[in-house]
PDB file of C-alpha atoms and ligand atoms in Angstrom:
ATOM      1  CA  MET A   1       0.000   0.000   0.000  1.00  0.00           C
ATOM      2  CA  ASP A   2       1.321   3.437  -1.003  1.00  0.00           C
ATOM      3  CA  THR A   3       1.612   5.835   1.917  1.00  0.00           C
ATOM      4  CA  LYS A   4       3.080   9.318   2.097  1.00  0.00           C
ATOM      5  CA  HIS A   5       3.579   9.665   5.849  1.00  0.00           C
ATOM      6  CA  LEU A   6       4.001   6.074   7.018  1.00  0.00           C
ATOM      7  CA  ILE A   7       6.678   3.431   6.579  1.00  0.00           C
ATOM      8  CA  ILE A   8       5.127  -0.022   6.556  1.00  0.00           C
ATOM      9  CA  SER A   9       6.758  -3.409   6.938  1.00  0.00           C
ATOM     10  CA  GLN A  10       5.695  -6.876   7.918  1.00  0.00           C
ATOM     11  CA  LYS A  11       7.501  -9.920   9.296  1.00  0.00           C
ATOM     12  CA  GLU A  12       6.871 -12.875  11.597  1.00  0.00           C
ATOM     13  CA  GLY A  13       3.206 -12.032  12.052  1.00  0.00           C
ATOM     14  CA  VAL A  14       3.920  -8.429  13.040  1.00  0.00           C
ATOM     15  CA  GLY A  15       2.769  -5.456  10.965  1.00  0.00           C
ATOM     16  CA  ARG A  16       5.003  -2.498  11.733  1.00  0.00           C
ATOM     17  CA  VAL A  17       3.884   1.052  11.044  1.00  0.00           C
ATOM     18  CA  GLN A  18       6.298   3.938  11.472  1.00  0.00           C
ATOM     19  CA  LEU A  19       4.916   7.463  11.575  1.00  0.00           C
ATOM     20  CA  HIS A  20       7.135   9.473   9.268  1.00  0.00           C
ATOM     21  CA  ARG A  21       6.897  13.258   9.173  1.00  0.00           C
ATOM     22  CA  PRO A  22      10.270  13.923  10.787  1.00  0.00           C
ATOM     23  CA  ARG A  23      10.415  17.632   9.888  1.00  0.00           C
ATOM     24  CA  VAL A  24       7.409  18.335  12.119  1.00  0.00           C
ATOM     25  CA  LEU A  25       8.039  15.674  14.774  1.00  0.00           C
ATOM     26  CA  ASN A  26       5.468  13.321  13.230  1.00  0.00           C
ATOM     27  CA  ALA A  27       2.636  15.819  13.750  1.00  0.00           C
ATOM     28  CA  LEU A  28      -0.568  13.965  12.988  1.00  0.00           C
ATOM     29  CA  ASN A  29      -2.146  15.732  10.027  1.00  0.00           C
ATOM     30  CA  LYS A  30      -5.412  14.528   8.518  1.00  0.00           C
ATOM     31  CA  GLU A  31      -3.666  12.673   5.721  1.00  0.00           C
ATOM     32  CA  LEU A  32      -1.420  10.740   8.110  1.00  0.00           C
ATOM     33  CA  VAL A  33      -4.310   9.736  10.387  1.00  0.00           C
ATOM     34  CA  ALA A  34      -6.378   8.602   7.374  1.00  0.00           C
ATOM     35  CA  GLU A  35      -3.421   6.582   6.058  1.00  0.00           C
ATOM     36  CA  LEU A  36      -2.957   4.992   9.467  1.00  0.00           C
ATOM     37  CA  ALA A  37      -6.644   4.035   9.651  1.00  0.00           C
ATOM     38  CA  ASP A  38      -6.452   2.542   6.121  1.00  0.00           C
ATOM     39  CA  VAL A  39      -3.288   0.564   6.891  1.00  0.00           C
ATOM     40  CA  LEU A  40      -4.715  -0.820  10.117  1.00  0.00           C
ATOM     41  CA  ASP A  41      -7.960  -1.765   8.340  1.00  0.00           C
ATOM     42  CA  LYS A  42      -5.893  -3.697   5.824  1.00  0.00           C
ATOM     43  CA  MET A  43      -3.816  -5.378   8.533  1.00  0.00           C
ATOM     44  CA  ASP A  44      -6.984  -6.297  10.405  1.00  0.00           C
ATOM     45  CA  ARG A  45      -8.155  -8.242   7.338  1.00  0.00           C
ATOM     46  CA  ASP A  46      -4.757  -9.831   6.630  1.00  0.00           C
ATOM     47  CA  ASP A  47      -4.355 -13.258   8.262  1.00  0.00           C
ATOM     48  CA  GLU A  48      -0.577 -12.929   8.012  1.00  0.00           C
ATOM     49  CA  VAL A  49      -0.695 -10.015  10.472  1.00  0.00           C
ATOM     50  CA  ARG A  50      -1.409 -11.069  14.020  1.00  0.00           C
ATOM     51  CA  VAL A  51      -0.167  -7.992  15.884  1.00  0.00           C
ATOM     52  CA  ALA A  52       0.462  -4.406  14.819  1.00  0.00           C
ATOM     53  CA  LEU A  53       3.222  -2.191  16.125  1.00  0.00           C
ATOM     54  CA  ILE A  54       3.133   1.599  15.867  1.00  0.00           C
ATOM     55  CA  THR A  55       6.323   3.564  16.332  1.00  0.00           C
ATOM     56  CA  GLY A  56       7.679   6.970  15.497  1.00  0.00           C
ATOM     57  CA  GLY A  57      11.318   5.899  15.427  1.00  0.00           C
ATOM     58  CA  PRO A  58      13.964   6.758  18.038  1.00  0.00           C
ATOM     59  CA  LYS A  59      13.547  10.575  18.097  1.00  0.00           C
ATOM     60  CA  CYS A  60       9.843  11.284  18.340  1.00  0.00           C
ATOM     61  CA  PHE A  61       6.618   9.332  18.593  1.00  0.00           C
ATOM     62  CA  ALA A  62       4.283  12.206  17.663  1.00  0.00           C
ATOM     63  CA  ALA A  63       4.076  15.830  18.854  1.00  0.00           C
ATOM     64  CA  GLY A  64       0.294  15.854  18.534  1.00  0.00           C
ATOM     65  CA  ALA A  65      -2.211  16.865  15.923  1.00  0.00           C
ATOM     66  CA  ASP A  66      -0.846  19.180  13.247  1.00  0.00           C
ATOM     67  CA  ILE A  67      -1.318  22.634  14.777  1.00  0.00           C
ATOM     68  CA  ASP A  68      -0.767  24.445  11.472  1.00  0.00           C
ATOM     69  CA  GLU A  69      -3.581  22.464   9.909  1.00  0.00           C
ATOM     70  CA  MET A  70      -5.986  23.193  12.783  1.00  0.00           C
ATOM     71  CA  ALA A  71      -5.096  26.760  13.684  1.00  0.00           C
ATOM     72  CA  GLU A  72      -7.594  28.497  11.385  1.00  0.00           C
ATOM     73  CA  SER A  73     -10.394  25.918  11.591  1.00  0.00           C
ATOM     74  CA  SER A  74     -13.859  26.911  12.738  1.00  0.00           C
ATOM     75  CA  ALA A  75     -16.003  24.767  15.006  1.00  0.00           C
ATOM     76  CA  VAL A  76     -18.402  24.039  12.160  1.00  0.00           C
ATOM     77  CA  GLU A  77     -15.560  23.018   9.838  1.00  0.00           C
ATOM     78  CA  MET A  78     -14.168  20.719  12.518  1.00  0.00           C
ATOM     79  CA  LEU A  79     -17.602  19.210  13.099  1.00  0.00           C
ATOM     80  CA  LEU A  80     -18.317  18.644   9.410  1.00  0.00           C
ATOM     81  CA  GLU A  81     -14.867  17.227   8.708  1.00  0.00           C
ATOM     82  CA  ASP A  82     -15.342  14.763  11.559  1.00  0.00           C
ATOM     83  CA  GLN A  83     -11.707  13.750  11.797  1.00  0.00           C
ATOM     84  CA  PHE A  84     -12.566  11.631  14.789  1.00  0.00           C
ATOM     85  CA  ALA A  85     -14.201   9.142  12.417  1.00  0.00           C
ATOM     86  CA  GLN A  86     -10.647   8.117  11.435  1.00  0.00           C
ATOM     87  CA  TRP A  87      -9.624   7.842  15.076  1.00  0.00           C
ATOM     88  CA  ASP A  88     -12.651   5.616  15.654  1.00  0.00           C
ATOM     89  CA  ARG A  89     -11.450   3.325  12.869  1.00  0.00           C
ATOM     90  CA  ILE A  90      -8.052   3.063  14.587  1.00  0.00           C
ATOM     91  CA  ARG A  91      -9.736   2.371  17.908  1.00  0.00           C
ATOM     92  CA  ARG A  92     -11.685  -0.508  16.391  1.00  0.00           C
ATOM     93  CA  PHE A  93      -8.570  -2.420  15.258  1.00  0.00           C
ATOM     94  CA  SER A  94      -9.369  -5.874  16.568  1.00  0.00           C
ATOM     95  CA  LYS A  95      -5.869  -7.382  16.886  1.00  0.00           C
ATOM     96  CA  PRO A  96      -3.314  -6.415  19.527  1.00  0.00           C
ATOM     97  CA  LEU A  97      -1.781  -3.003  18.947  1.00  0.00           C
ATOM     98  CA  ILE A  98       1.548  -2.120  20.541  1.00  0.00           C
ATOM     99  CA  ALA A  99       3.110   1.356  20.715  1.00  0.00           C
ATOM    100  CA  ALA A 100       6.879   1.797  20.834  1.00  0.00           C
ATOM    101  CA  VAL A 101       7.404   5.337  22.061  1.00  0.00           C
ATOM    102  CA  SER A 102      10.618   7.345  22.097  1.00  0.00           C
ATOM    103  CA  GLY A 103      10.808  11.127  22.439  1.00  0.00           C
ATOM    104  CA  PRO A 104       7.627  13.169  22.750  1.00  0.00           C
ATOM    105  CA  ALA A 105       4.167  11.564  22.668  1.00  0.00           C
ATOM    106  CA  LEU A 106       2.119  14.704  23.170  1.00  0.00           C
ATOM    107  CA  GLY A 107      -1.512  15.628  22.635  1.00  0.00           C
ATOM    108  CA  GLY A 108      -2.829  13.422  19.833  1.00  0.00           C
ATOM    109  CA  GLY A 109       0.505  11.540  20.021  1.00  0.00           C
ATOM    110  CA  CYS A 110      -0.158  10.548  23.621  1.00  0.00           C
ATOM    111  CA  GLU A 111      -3.747   9.741  22.675  1.00  0.00           C
ATOM    112  CA  LEU A 112      -2.571   7.526  19.830  1.00  0.00           C
ATOM    113  CA  ALA A 113      -0.230   5.662  22.198  1.00  0.00           C
ATOM    114  CA  MET A 114      -3.137   5.223  24.612  1.00  0.00           C
ATOM    115  CA  VAL A 115      -5.352   3.734  21.905  1.00  0.00           C
ATOM    116  CA  CYS A 116      -2.746   0.972  21.734  1.00  0.00           C
ATOM    117  CA  ASP A 117      -3.110  -2.033  24.008  1.00  0.00           C
ATOM    118  CA  MET A 118       0.422  -1.893  25.372  1.00  0.00           C
ATOM    119  CA  ILE A 119       3.037   0.844  25.416  1.00  0.00           C
ATOM    120  CA  LEU A 120       6.773   0.276  25.492  1.00  0.00           C
ATOM    121  CA  ALA A 121       8.834   3.401  25.993  1.00  0.00           C
ATOM    122  CA  SER A 122      12.457   4.404  25.710  1.00  0.00           C
ATOM    123  CA  GLU A 123      14.127   6.364  28.492  1.00  0.00           C
ATOM    124  CA  LYS A 124      13.704   9.436  26.272  1.00  0.00           C
ATOM    125  CA  ALA A 125       9.916   9.160  25.983  1.00  0.00           C
ATOM    126  CA  ARG A 126       7.652  11.908  27.319  1.00  0.00           C
ATOM    127  CA  PHE A 127       3.898  11.665  27.622  1.00  0.00           C
ATOM    128  CA  GLY A 128       1.642  14.685  27.917  1.00  0.00           C
ATOM    129  CA  GLN A 129      -1.570  16.463  27.006  1.00  0.00           C
ATOM    130  CA  PRO A 130      -0.440  20.064  26.409  1.00  0.00           C
ATOM    131  CA  GLU A 131      -3.599  21.133  24.539  1.00  0.00           C
ATOM    132  CA  VAL A 132      -4.540  23.558  27.320  1.00  0.00           C
ATOM    133  CA  ASN A 133      -1.532  25.673  26.294  1.00  0.00           C
ATOM    134  CA  LEU A 134      -3.147  26.076  22.872  1.00  0.00           C
ATOM    135  CA  GLY A 135      -6.507  27.174  24.223  1.00  0.00           C
ATOM    136  CA  VAL A 136      -8.146  23.796  23.739  1.00  0.00           C
ATOM    137  CA  MET A 137      -8.292  20.435  25.498  1.00  0.00           C
ATOM    138  CA  PRO A 138      -7.635  16.804  24.541  1.00  0.00           C
ATOM    139  CA  GLY A 139     -10.061  15.610  21.874  1.00  0.00           C
ATOM    140  CA  ALA A 140      -9.027  12.114  20.820  1.00  0.00           C
ATOM    141  CA  GLY A 141      -9.646  10.332  24.098  1.00  0.00           C
ATOM    142  CA  GLY A 142      -7.072  12.044  26.350  1.00  0.00           C
ATOM    143  CA  THR A 143      -9.404  12.960  29.186  1.00  0.00           C
ATOM    144  CA  GLN A 144     -11.005   9.511  29.156  1.00  0.00           C
ATOM    145  CA  ARG A 145      -8.102   7.121  28.633  1.00  0.00           C
ATOM    146  CA  LEU A 146      -5.515   9.034  30.645  1.00  0.00           C
ATOM    147  CA  SER A 147      -7.715   9.247  33.726  1.00  0.00           C
ATOM    148  CA  ARG A 148      -8.521   5.548  33.522  1.00  0.00           C
ATOM    149  CA  ALA A 149      -4.827   4.712  33.126  1.00  0.00           C
ATOM    150  CA  VAL A 150      -3.259   6.972  35.751  1.00  0.00           C
ATOM    151  CA  GLY A 151      -6.174   8.023  37.984  1.00  0.00           C
ATOM    152  CA  LYS A 152      -7.984  11.313  38.449  1.00  0.00           C
ATOM    153  CA  ALA A 153      -5.287  13.206  40.358  1.00  0.00           C
ATOM    154  CA  ARG A 154      -2.477  12.676  37.880  1.00  0.00           C
ATOM    155  CA  ALA A 155      -4.722  13.037  34.826  1.00  0.00           C
ATOM    156  CA  MET A 156      -6.136  16.333  36.113  1.00  0.00           C
ATOM    157  CA  GLU A 157      -2.642  17.697  36.734  1.00  0.00           C
ATOM    158  CA  MET A 158      -1.456  16.754  33.259  1.00  0.00           C
ATOM    159  CA  VAL A 159      -4.558  17.980  31.438  1.00  0.00           C
ATOM    160  CA  LEU A 160      -4.947  21.218  33.432  1.00  0.00           C
ATOM    161  CA  THR A 161      -1.273  22.239  33.478  1.00  0.00           C
ATOM    162  CA  GLY A 162      -0.138  20.686  30.201  1.00  0.00           C
ATOM    163  CA  ARG A 163       2.852  19.227  32.044  1.00  0.00           C
ATOM    164  CA  SER A 164       4.272  16.003  30.669  1.00  0.00           C
ATOM    165  CA  MET A 165       5.524  12.814  32.339  1.00  0.00           C
ATOM    166  CA  THR A 166       8.876  11.186  31.857  1.00  0.00           C
ATOM    167  CA  ALA A 167       8.950   7.527  30.863  1.00  0.00           C
ATOM    168  CA  ARG A 168       9.752   6.542  34.457  1.00  0.00           C
ATOM    169  CA  GLU A 169       6.849   8.591  35.811  1.00  0.00           C
ATOM    170  CA  ALA A 170       4.562   7.054  33.196  1.00  0.00           C
ATOM    171  CA  LEU A 171       5.715   3.597  34.230  1.00  0.00           C
ATOM    172  CA  ASN A 172       5.119   4.286  37.921  1.00  0.00           C
ATOM    173  CA  ALA A 173       1.689   5.724  37.104  1.00  0.00           C
ATOM    174  CA  GLY A 174       0.672   2.585  35.181  1.00  0.00           C
ATOM    175  CA  LEU A 175       0.389   4.318  31.818  1.00  0.00           C
ATOM    176  CA  ILE A 176       2.995   2.158  30.110  1.00  0.00           C
ATOM    177  CA  ASN A 177       4.318  -1.385  30.310  1.00  0.00           C
ATOM    178  CA  ARG A 178       8.088  -0.977  30.302  1.00  0.00           C
ATOM    179  CA  VAL A 179      10.986   1.447  29.908  1.00  0.00           C
ATOM    180  CA  VAL A 180      14.050   0.369  27.951  1.00  0.00           C
ATOM    181  CA  PRO A 181      17.168   2.106  26.630  1.00  0.00           C
ATOM    182  CA  VAL A 182      16.557   3.884  23.303  1.00  0.00           C
ATOM    183  CA  GLU A 183      18.765   1.496  21.353  1.00  0.00           C
ATOM    184  CA  LEU A 184      16.782  -1.517  22.611  1.00  0.00           C
ATOM    185  CA  LEU A 185      13.276  -0.122  22.066  1.00  0.00           C
ATOM    186  CA  GLU A 186      12.682  -1.536  18.594  1.00  0.00           C
ATOM    187  CA  GLU A 187      14.093  -4.948  19.548  1.00  0.00           C
ATOM    188  CA  GLU A 188      12.039  -5.181  22.767  1.00  0.00           C
ATOM    189  CA  ALA A 189       8.868  -4.023  21.051  1.00  0.00           C
ATOM    190  CA  MET A 190       9.332  -6.594  18.282  1.00  0.00           C
ATOM    191  CA  LYS A 191      10.043  -9.275  20.879  1.00  0.00           C
ATOM    192  CA  LEU A 192       6.783  -8.506  22.697  1.00  0.00           C
ATOM    193  CA  ALA A 193       4.870  -8.301  19.410  1.00  0.00           C
ATOM    194  CA  ARG A 194       6.286 -11.650  18.230  1.00  0.00           C
ATOM    195  CA  GLU A 195       5.398 -13.270  21.527  1.00  0.00           C
ATOM    196  CA  VAL A 196       1.764 -12.158  21.249  1.00  0.00           C
ATOM    197  CA  ALA A 197       1.761 -13.087  17.538  1.00  0.00           C
ATOM    198  CA  SER A 198       2.679 -16.672  18.481  1.00  0.00           C
ATOM    199  CA  LYS A 199      -0.507 -17.099  20.551  1.00  0.00           C
ATOM    200  CA  PRO A 200      -3.823 -18.380  19.180  1.00  0.00           C
ATOM    201  CA  PRO A 201      -5.202 -15.394  17.201  1.00  0.00           C
ATOM    202  CA  VAL A 202      -8.886 -15.879  17.929  1.00  0.00           C
ATOM    203  CA  ALA A 203      -8.318 -16.229  21.683  1.00  0.00           C
ATOM    204  CA  VAL A 204      -6.057 -13.160  21.608  1.00  0.00           C
ATOM    205  CA  ARG A 205      -8.586 -11.079  19.700  1.00  0.00           C
ATOM    206  CA  LEU A 206     -11.451 -11.980  22.021  1.00  0.00           C
ATOM    207  CA  ALA A 207      -9.314 -11.525  25.128  1.00  0.00           C
ATOM    208  CA  LYS A 208      -8.446  -8.000  23.944  1.00  0.00           C
ATOM    209  CA  ARG A 209     -12.115  -7.268  23.361  1.00  0.00           C
ATOM    210  CA  SER A 210     -13.013  -8.543  26.811  1.00  0.00           C
ATOM    211  CA  VAL A 211     -10.348  -6.493  28.606  1.00  0.00           C
ATOM    212  CA  LEU A 212     -11.489  -3.358  26.748  1.00  0.00           C
ATOM    213  CA  LYS A 213     -15.078  -4.113  27.679  1.00  0.00           C
ATOM    214  CA  SER A 214     -14.129  -3.790  31.339  1.00  0.00           C
ATOM    215  CA  PHE A 215     -13.591  -0.044  30.816  1.00  0.00           C
ATOM    216  CA  ASP A 216     -17.132   0.697  29.780  1.00  0.00           C
ATOM    217  CA  THR A 217     -19.408  -1.684  31.597  1.00  0.00           C
ATOM    218  CA  THR A 218     -20.352  -2.945  35.033  1.00  0.00           C
ATOM    219  CA  VAL A 219     -18.444  -5.899  36.531  1.00  0.00           C
ATOM    220  CA  GLU A 220     -21.633  -7.972  36.331  1.00  0.00           C
ATOM    221  CA  GLU A 221     -22.114  -7.333  32.605  1.00  0.00           C
ATOM    222  CA  GLY A 222     -18.388  -7.663  31.966  1.00  0.00           C
ATOM    223  CA  LEU A 223     -18.297 -11.085  33.618  1.00  0.00           C
ATOM    224  CA  ASP A 224     -21.243 -12.186  31.555  1.00  0.00           C
ATOM    225  CA  TYR A 225     -19.542 -10.959  28.379  1.00  0.00           C
ATOM    226  CA  GLU A 226     -16.288 -12.696  29.332  1.00  0.00           C
ATOM    227  CA  GLN A 227     -18.068 -16.009  29.959  1.00  0.00           C
ATOM    228  CA  LYS A 228     -19.728 -15.938  26.534  1.00  0.00           C
ATOM    229  CA  LEU A 229     -16.419 -15.309  24.786  1.00  0.00           C
ATOM    230  CA  PHE A 230     -14.808 -18.041  26.880  1.00  0.00           C
ATOM    231  CA  TYR A 231     -17.487 -20.564  25.803  1.00  0.00           C
ATOM    232  CA  PHE A 232     -17.079 -19.455  22.201  1.00  0.00           C
ATOM    233  CA  LEU A 233     -13.387 -20.347  22.215  1.00  0.00           C
ATOM    234  CA  PHE A 234     -14.366 -23.996  22.711  1.00  0.00           C
ATOM    235  CA  ALA A 235     -15.639 -23.837  19.134  1.00  0.00           C
ATOM    236  CA  THR A 236     -12.109 -23.197  17.850  1.00  0.00           C
ATOM    237  CA  GLU A 237      -9.565 -25.740  16.613  1.00  0.00           C
ATOM    238  CA  ASP A 238      -6.902 -23.824  18.511  1.00  0.00           C
ATOM    239  CA  GLN A 239      -8.586 -24.706  21.815  1.00  0.00           C
ATOM    240  CA  ARG A 240      -8.379 -28.425  20.921  1.00  0.00           C
ATOM    241  CA  GLU A 241      -4.802 -28.010  19.764  1.00  0.00           C
ATOM    242  CA  GLY A 242      -3.700 -25.954  22.784  1.00  0.00           C
ATOM    243  CA  MET A 243      -5.074 -28.383  25.352  1.00  0.00           C
ATOM    244  CA  LYS A 244      -3.974 -31.491  23.420  1.00  0.00           C
ATOM    245  CA  ALA A 245      -0.451 -30.125  23.047  1.00  0.00           C
ATOM    246  CA  PHE A 246      -0.349 -29.514  26.798  1.00  0.00           C
ATOM    247  CA  GLN A 247      -1.378 -33.125  27.492  1.00  0.00           C
ATOM    248  CA  GLU A 248       1.099 -34.485  24.946  1.00  0.00           C
ATOM    249  CA  LYS A 249       3.827 -32.244  26.373  1.00  0.00           C
ATOM    250  CA  ARG A 250       4.624 -30.587  23.045  1.00  0.00           C
ATOM    251  CA  LYS A 251       4.458 -27.080  21.603  1.00  0.00           C
ATOM    252  CA  PRO A 252       1.039 -26.153  20.193  1.00  0.00           C
ATOM    253  CA  ARG A 253       0.634 -25.225  16.523  1.00  0.00           C
ATOM    254  CA  PHE A 254      -2.021 -22.543  16.436  1.00  0.00           C
ATOM    255  CA  ARG A 255      -3.733 -21.902  13.093  1.00  0.00           C
ATOM    256  CA  GLY A 256      -6.196 -19.169  13.946  1.00  0.00           C
ATOM    257  CA  LYS A 257      -9.239 -21.401  13.442  1.00  0.00           C
TER     258      LYS A 257
HETATM  259  N1  LIG B 330       1.993  20.538  14.769  1.00  0.00           N
HETATM  260  C1  LIG B 330       2.655  21.117  13.763  1.00  0.00           C
HETATM  261  N2  LIG B 330       3.986  21.297  13.776  1.00  0.00           N
HETATM  262  C2  LIG B 330       4.673  20.871  14.853  1.00  0.00           C
HETATM  263  C3  LIG B 330       4.019  20.252  15.948  1.00  0.00           C
HETATM  264  C4  LIG B 330       2.622  20.085  15.872  1.00  0.00           C
HETATM  265  N3  LIG B 330       1.925  19.483  16.833  1.00  0.00           N
HETATM  266  N4  LIG B 330       4.970  19.962  16.875  1.00  0.00           N
HETATM  267  C5  LIG B 330       6.135  20.360  16.384  1.00  0.00           C
HETATM  268  N5  LIG B 330       5.980  20.922  15.164  1.00  0.00           N
HETATM  269  C6  LIG B 330       7.013  21.475  14.284  1.00  0.00           C
HETATM  270  C7  LIG B 330       7.522  22.818  14.791  1.00  0.00           C
HETATM  271  O1  LIG B 330       6.662  23.853  14.395  1.00  0.00           O
HETATM  272  C8  LIG B 330       8.874  22.853  14.154  1.00  0.00           C
HETATM  273  O2  LIG B 330       8.740  23.244  12.820  1.00  0.00           O
HETATM  274  P1  LIG B 330       9.765  24.346  12.171  1.00  0.00           P
HETATM  275  O3  LIG B 330      11.098  23.679  12.222  1.00  0.00           O
HETATM  276  O4  LIG B 330       9.241  24.550  10.789  1.00  0.00           O
HETATM  277  O5  LIG B 330       9.694  25.541  13.063  1.00  0.00           O
HETATM  278  C9  LIG B 330       9.341  21.409  14.164  1.00  0.00           C
HETATM  279  O6  LIG B 330       8.154  20.637  14.306  1.00  0.00           O
HETATM  280  C10 LIG B 330      10.279  21.089  15.292  1.00  0.00           C
HETATM  281  O7  LIG B 330       9.636  21.489  16.511  1.00  0.00           O
HETATM  282  P2  LIG B 330      10.341  22.390  17.645  1.00  0.00           P
HETATM  283  O8  LIG B 330      11.325  23.331  16.996  1.00  0.00           O
HETATM  284  O9  LIG B 330       9.263  22.998  18.475  1.00  0.00           O
HETATM  285  O10 LIG B 330      11.138  21.254  18.435  1.00  0.00           O
HETATM  286  P3  LIG B 330      11.579  21.288  19.962  1.00  0.00           P
HETATM  287  O11 LIG B 330      12.467  20.100  20.122  1.00  0.00           O
HETATM  288  O12 LIG B 330      12.080  22.625  20.360  1.00  0.00           O
HETATM  289  O13 LIG B 330      10.222  21.060  20.794  1.00  0.00           O
HETATM  290  C11 LIG B 330       8.124  19.968  21.280  1.00  0.00           C
HETATM  291  C12 LIG B 330       9.552  19.811  20.720  1.00  0.00           C
HETATM  292  C13 LIG B 330       8.194  20.226  22.790  1.00  0.00           C
HETATM  293  C14 LIG B 330       7.413  18.648  21.016  1.00  0.00           C
HETATM  294  C15 LIG B 330       7.401  21.153  20.589  1.00  0.00           C
HETATM  295  O14 LIG B 330       7.542  20.997  19.181  1.00  0.00           O
HETATM  296  C16 LIG B 330       5.949  21.263  20.895  1.00  0.00           C
HETATM  297  O15 LIG B 330       5.577  21.733  21.959  1.00  0.00           O
HETATM  298  N6  LIG B 330       5.080  20.846  19.933  1.00  0.00           N
HETATM  299  C17 LIG B 330       3.632  20.972  20.086  1.00  0.00           C
HETATM  300  C18 LIG B 330       3.085  19.971  21.086  1.00  0.00           C
HETATM  301  C19 LIG B 330       1.609  20.187  21.257  1.00  0.00           C
HETATM  302  O16 LIG B 330       1.130  21.192  21.692  1.00  0.00           O
HETATM  303  N7  LIG B 330       0.826  19.135  20.880  1.00  0.00           N
HETATM  304  C20 LIG B 330      -0.632  19.147  20.986  1.00  0.00           C
HETATM  305  C21 LIG B 330      -1.229  19.515  19.653  1.00  0.00           C
HETATM  306  S1  LIG B 330      -3.000  19.641  19.728  1.00  0.00           S
HETATM  307  C22 LIG B 330      -3.518  18.038  19.712  1.00  0.00           C
HETATM  308  O17 LIG B 330      -2.744  17.116  19.610  1.00  0.00           O
HETATM  309  C23 LIG B 330      -5.012  17.791  19.807  1.00  0.00           C
HETATM  310  C24 LIG B 330      -5.346  16.358  19.420  1.00  0.00           C
HETATM  311  C25 LIG B 330      -6.812  16.199  19.222  1.00  0.00           C
HETATM  312  C26 LIG B 330      -7.143  15.156  18.167  1.00  0.00           C
HETATM  313  C27 LIG B 330      -7.010  15.685  16.796  1.00  0.00           C
HETATM  314  C28 LIG B 330      -8.237  15.482  15.962  1.00  0.00           C
HETATM  315  C29 LIG B 330      -8.655  16.704  15.188  1.00  0.00           C
END
């Protein structure tokens, strides 16, 4: 697929997407976000891709939405353009999505990382929602996902002051999974992605859906949902294979069926 602002590659079940607008610190303009939604749609339908990895490279994840593109917009233009429709497509990616973050992940950049299921960060990563400094507020999920990830107190401080967190602070706050040296970020992210890619794809997909469900439902309904998905997995060949391989003391061969 031809993309102007993304570098795409694929190996060992992992679809890798690198945001690539280095001159403006990977600012997320409309074209880039639409390309990202298209690429993820395609990867979602591709059986060869079991996990997707989003990175911005070693210097910058993304410094937010493209301010130059938004600066002169009116409320009605923003409403009619409905850029969030693209973000919704990204959010609906059904396979595991991992972010490898180095350098700034600010505004929409932080929100993009938070759409991902797991975040690995380099020691140089910074996470923040500085929109308040621009006279606006987070718009692509920042107030919702950040507060669920780090709690009200920390989220309020970040959103109301625009202050960012270092990778270590983000780790301690529960926003991210791990901090690694910059030079190891790509390797560690690929290692994690490959590990998840080796698991039974249907179980992984439904497990992701069930964990996400827990953020927008009651425990009672969530448990009910989880049980139904659990039962469903007994209709898969991978369930037979996984349990048989355990009994036969061998490695399972999962086929995604
Ligand atoms: N948009 C456009 N251009 C940008 C952006 C951006 N978000 N961030 C950086 N750039 C450009 C700079 O203008 C600069 O360009 P030039 O060389 O032509 O002057 C170049 O990138 C390099 O940037 P700096 O010189 O500023 O680099 P520094 O290392 O000094 O600073 C920072 C790095 C701290 C990341 C700084 O660039 C910065 O503060 N950037 C803006 C961060 C920000 O406010 N982000 C929030 C944007 S609003 C948002 O994300 C809302 C999301 C809502 C969802 C969107 C759906 C519509």
